[in-house]
CSV table of C-alpha atoms in Angstrom, one decimal:
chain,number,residue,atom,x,y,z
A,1051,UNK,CA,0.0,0.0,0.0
A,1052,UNK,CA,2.8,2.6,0.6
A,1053,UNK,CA,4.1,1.7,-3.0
A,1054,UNK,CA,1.2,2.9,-4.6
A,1055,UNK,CA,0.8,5.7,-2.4
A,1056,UNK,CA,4.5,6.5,-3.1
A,1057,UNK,CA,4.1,6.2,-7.1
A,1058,UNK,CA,0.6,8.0,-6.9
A,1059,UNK,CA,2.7,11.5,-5.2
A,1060,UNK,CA,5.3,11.0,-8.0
A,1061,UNK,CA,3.1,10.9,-11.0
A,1062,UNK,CA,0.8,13.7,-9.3
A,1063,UNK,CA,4.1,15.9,-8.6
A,1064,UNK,CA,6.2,15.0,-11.7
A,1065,UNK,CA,4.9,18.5,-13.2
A,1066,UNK,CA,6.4,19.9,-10.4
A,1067,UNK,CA,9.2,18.1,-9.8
A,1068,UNK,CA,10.8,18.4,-13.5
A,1069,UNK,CA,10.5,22.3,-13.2
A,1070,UNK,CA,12.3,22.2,-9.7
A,1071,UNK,CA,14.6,20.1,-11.5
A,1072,UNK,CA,15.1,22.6,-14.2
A,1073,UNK,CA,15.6,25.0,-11.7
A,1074,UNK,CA,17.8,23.5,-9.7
A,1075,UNK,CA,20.0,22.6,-12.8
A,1076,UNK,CA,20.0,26.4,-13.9
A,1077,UNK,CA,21.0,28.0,-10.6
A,1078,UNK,CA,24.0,26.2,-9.8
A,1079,UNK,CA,26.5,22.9,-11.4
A,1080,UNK,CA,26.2,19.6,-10.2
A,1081,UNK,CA,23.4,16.7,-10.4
A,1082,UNK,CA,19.4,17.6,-9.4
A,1083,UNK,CA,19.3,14.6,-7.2
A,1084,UNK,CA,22.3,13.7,-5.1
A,1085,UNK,CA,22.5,10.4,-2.7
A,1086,UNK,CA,23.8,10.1,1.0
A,1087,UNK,CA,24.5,7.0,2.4
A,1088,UNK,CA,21.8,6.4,5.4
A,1089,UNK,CA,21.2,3.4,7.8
A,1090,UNK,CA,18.0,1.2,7.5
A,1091,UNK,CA,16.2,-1.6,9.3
A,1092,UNK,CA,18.5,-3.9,11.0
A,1093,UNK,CA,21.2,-1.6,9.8
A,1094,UNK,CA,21.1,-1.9,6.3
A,1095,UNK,CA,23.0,0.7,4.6
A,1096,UNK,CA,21.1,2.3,1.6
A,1097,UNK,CA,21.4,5.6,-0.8
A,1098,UNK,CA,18.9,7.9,0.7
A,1099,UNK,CA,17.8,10.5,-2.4
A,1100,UNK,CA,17.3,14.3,-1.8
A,1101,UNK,CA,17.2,17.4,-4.5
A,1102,UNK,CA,20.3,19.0,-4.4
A,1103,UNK,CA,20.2,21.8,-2.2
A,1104,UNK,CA,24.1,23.0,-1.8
A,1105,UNK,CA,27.1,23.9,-4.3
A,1106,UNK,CA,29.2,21.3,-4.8
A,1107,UNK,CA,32.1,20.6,-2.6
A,1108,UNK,CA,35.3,22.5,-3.2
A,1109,UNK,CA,33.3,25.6,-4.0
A,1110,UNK,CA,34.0,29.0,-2.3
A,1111,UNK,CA,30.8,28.2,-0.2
A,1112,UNK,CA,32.2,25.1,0.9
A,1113,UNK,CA,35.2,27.0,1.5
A,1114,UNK,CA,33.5,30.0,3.4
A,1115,UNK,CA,31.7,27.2,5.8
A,1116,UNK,CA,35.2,25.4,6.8
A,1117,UNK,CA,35.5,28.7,9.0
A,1118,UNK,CA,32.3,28.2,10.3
A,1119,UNK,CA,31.1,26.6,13.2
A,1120,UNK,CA,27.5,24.4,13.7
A,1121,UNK,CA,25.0,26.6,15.7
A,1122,UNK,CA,24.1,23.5,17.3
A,1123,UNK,CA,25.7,21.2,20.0
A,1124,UNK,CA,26.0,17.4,19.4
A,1125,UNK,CA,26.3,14.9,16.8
A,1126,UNK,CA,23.9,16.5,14.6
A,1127,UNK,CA,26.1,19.7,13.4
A,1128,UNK,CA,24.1,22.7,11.2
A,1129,UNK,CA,24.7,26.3,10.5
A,1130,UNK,CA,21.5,28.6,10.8
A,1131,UNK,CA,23.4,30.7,7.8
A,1132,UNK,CA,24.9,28.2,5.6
A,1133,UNK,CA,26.8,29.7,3.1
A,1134,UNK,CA,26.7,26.1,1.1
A,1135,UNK,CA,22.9,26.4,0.9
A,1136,UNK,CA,22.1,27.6,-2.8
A,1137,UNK,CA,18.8,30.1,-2.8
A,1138,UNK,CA,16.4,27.3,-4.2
A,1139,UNK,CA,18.2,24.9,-1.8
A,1140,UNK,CA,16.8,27.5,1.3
A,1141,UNK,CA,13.4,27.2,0.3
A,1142,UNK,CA,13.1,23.3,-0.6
A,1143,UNK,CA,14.8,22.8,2.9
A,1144,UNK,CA,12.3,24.8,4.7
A,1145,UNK,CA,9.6,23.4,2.9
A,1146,UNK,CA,11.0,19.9,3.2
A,1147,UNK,CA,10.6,19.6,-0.9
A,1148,UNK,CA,14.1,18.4,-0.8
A,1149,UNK,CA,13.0,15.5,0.6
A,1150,UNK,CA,10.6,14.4,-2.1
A,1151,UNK,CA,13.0,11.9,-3.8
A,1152,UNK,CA,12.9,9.8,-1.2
A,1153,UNK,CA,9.7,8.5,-2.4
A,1154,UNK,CA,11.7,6.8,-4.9
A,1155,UNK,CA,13.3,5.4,-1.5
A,1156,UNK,CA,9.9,3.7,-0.4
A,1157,UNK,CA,9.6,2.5,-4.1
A,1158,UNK,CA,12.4,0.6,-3.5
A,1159,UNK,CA,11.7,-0.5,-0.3
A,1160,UNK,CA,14.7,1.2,1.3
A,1161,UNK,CA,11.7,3.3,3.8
A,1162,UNK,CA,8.4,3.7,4.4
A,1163,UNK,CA,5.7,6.8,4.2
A,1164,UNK,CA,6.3,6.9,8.2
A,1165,UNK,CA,9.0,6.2,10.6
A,1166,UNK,CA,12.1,6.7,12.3
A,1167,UNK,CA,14.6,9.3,10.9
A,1168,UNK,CA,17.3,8.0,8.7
A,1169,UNK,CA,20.1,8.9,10.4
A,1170,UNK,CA,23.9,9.4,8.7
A,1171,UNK,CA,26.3,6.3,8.7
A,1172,UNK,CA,28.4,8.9,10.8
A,1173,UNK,CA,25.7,9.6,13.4
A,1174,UNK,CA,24.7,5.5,13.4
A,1175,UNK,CA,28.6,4.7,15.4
A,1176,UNK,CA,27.5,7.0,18.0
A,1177,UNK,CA,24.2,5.0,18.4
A,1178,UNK,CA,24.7,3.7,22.6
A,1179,UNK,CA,23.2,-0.1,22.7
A,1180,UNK,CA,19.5,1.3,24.0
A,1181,UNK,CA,19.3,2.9,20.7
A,1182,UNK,CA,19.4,0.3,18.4
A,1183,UNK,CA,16.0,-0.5,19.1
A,1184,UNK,CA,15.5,2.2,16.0
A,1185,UNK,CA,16.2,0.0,13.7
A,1186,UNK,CA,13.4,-2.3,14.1
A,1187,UNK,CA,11.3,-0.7,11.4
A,1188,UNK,CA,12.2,0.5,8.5
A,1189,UNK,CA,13.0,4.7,8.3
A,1190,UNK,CA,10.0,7.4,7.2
A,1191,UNK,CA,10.1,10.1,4.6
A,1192,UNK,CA,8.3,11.5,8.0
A,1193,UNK,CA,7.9,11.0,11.5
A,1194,UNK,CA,7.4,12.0,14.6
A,1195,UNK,CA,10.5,13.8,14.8
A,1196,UNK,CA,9.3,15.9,12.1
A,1197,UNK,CA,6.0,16.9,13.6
A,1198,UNK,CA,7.6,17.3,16.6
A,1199,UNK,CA,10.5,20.7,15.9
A,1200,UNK,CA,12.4,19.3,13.4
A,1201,UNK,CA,16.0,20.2,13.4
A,1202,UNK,CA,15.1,22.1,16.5
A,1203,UNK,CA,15.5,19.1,18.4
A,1204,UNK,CA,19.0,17.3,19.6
A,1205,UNK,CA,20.2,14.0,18.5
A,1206,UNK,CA,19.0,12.2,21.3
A,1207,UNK,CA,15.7,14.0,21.3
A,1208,UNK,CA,15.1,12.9,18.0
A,1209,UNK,CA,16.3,9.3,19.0
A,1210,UNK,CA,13.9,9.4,22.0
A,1211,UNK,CA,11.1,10.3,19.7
A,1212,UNK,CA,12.2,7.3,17.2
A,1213,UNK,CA,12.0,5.2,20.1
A,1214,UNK,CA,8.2,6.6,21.2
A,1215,UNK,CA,7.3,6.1,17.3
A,1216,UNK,CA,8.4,2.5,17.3
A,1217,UNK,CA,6.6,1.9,20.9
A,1218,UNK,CA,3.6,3.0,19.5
A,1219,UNK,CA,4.2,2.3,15.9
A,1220,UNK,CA,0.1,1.8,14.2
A,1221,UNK,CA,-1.8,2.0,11.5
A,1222,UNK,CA,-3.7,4.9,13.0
A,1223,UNK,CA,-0.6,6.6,14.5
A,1224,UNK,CA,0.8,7.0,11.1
A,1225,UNK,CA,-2.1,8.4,9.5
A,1226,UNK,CA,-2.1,11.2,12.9
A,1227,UNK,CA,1.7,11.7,12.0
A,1228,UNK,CA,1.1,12.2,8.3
A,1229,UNK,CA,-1.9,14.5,8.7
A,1230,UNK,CA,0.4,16.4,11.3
A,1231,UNK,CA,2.8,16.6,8.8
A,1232,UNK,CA,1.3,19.4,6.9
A,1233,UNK,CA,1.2,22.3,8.9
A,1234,UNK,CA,5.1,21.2,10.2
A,1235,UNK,CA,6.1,21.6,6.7
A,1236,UNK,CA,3.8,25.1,6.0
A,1237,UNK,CA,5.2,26.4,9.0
A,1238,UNK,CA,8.5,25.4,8.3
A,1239,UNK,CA,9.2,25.2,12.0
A,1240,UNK,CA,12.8,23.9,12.8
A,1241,UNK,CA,13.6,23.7,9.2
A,1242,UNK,CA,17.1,25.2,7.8
């Protein structure tokens, strides 16, 4: 069922999604859709898709930002201000349009509509044995970290909230997560 609901937003949104493309393409070089190595259920490593939203490494951004330092504490390191980000990039992240491909992800199999945050191979060697348990179920293109601030929680917030998810994991909980996951996104709380 989350397939075909993964297929149905594609073909709805392909319109959309070939002009972000196109626009994507003509503000800045590199690919429109760029992969990062994420961890799965059970730890399976996968290529987690995303629109491109920064220059590409070795650029003066890049450059600029290697003088910077993360507005945030802990494993999970952003800027507020990152010079990396390209102008269409800003938008898509605060929207969380960036994040579309990864409905190609749940086409594959690789995630689900709903579920814990796919977290960085980097991030994954810091997981402490408790935390594991996150990687009973498969990772969500949302979640209730998502509906619940974003990248305005910590690392271990965000694993806690995993954790809750997974406790609670349901057919109806998904369905309040997903409806929840509208006004997040239009609000844009937490994103950057």
């Amino acid at each position: 069922m989350q397939k075909f609901f993964a297929l149905a937003g594609l073909l709805a949104l392909s319109p959309f999604l070939l002009i972000l493309g196109v626009c994507i393409k003509l503000e800045s070089k590199g690919p429109i859709i760029f992969s990062q190595l994420r961890v799965g259920e059970h730890g399976r490593q996968f290529k987690c898709y995303k629109f491109r939203s920064m220059y590409l490494p070795g650029s003066e951004q890049w450059r600029e930002a290697e003088k910077m330092k993360s507005d945030r504490e802990g494993i999970c390191q952003k800027m507020y201000s990152d010079p990396r980000i390209t102008k269409i990039g800003r938008i898509i992240r605060k929207l969380s349009i960036d994040e579309l491909p990864q409905l190609f992800n749940v086409l594959k199999g690789d995630m689900a509509l709903v579920g814990p945050r796919p977290h960085l191979t980097t991030e994954y060697v810091q997981y402490s044995s408790d935390t594991l348990v996150r990687l009973h179920c498969k990772p969500g293109l949302t979640g209730l970290w998502q509906v619940s601030g974003r990248a305005d929680t910590t690392f271990e917030e965000q694993l806690e909230l995993d954790k809750t998810y997974i406790a609670n994991q349901s057919w109806y909980f998904d369905m309040k997560i997903l409806v929840a996951t509208v006004p997040a996104v239009l609000m844009a709380k937490g994103a950057y």
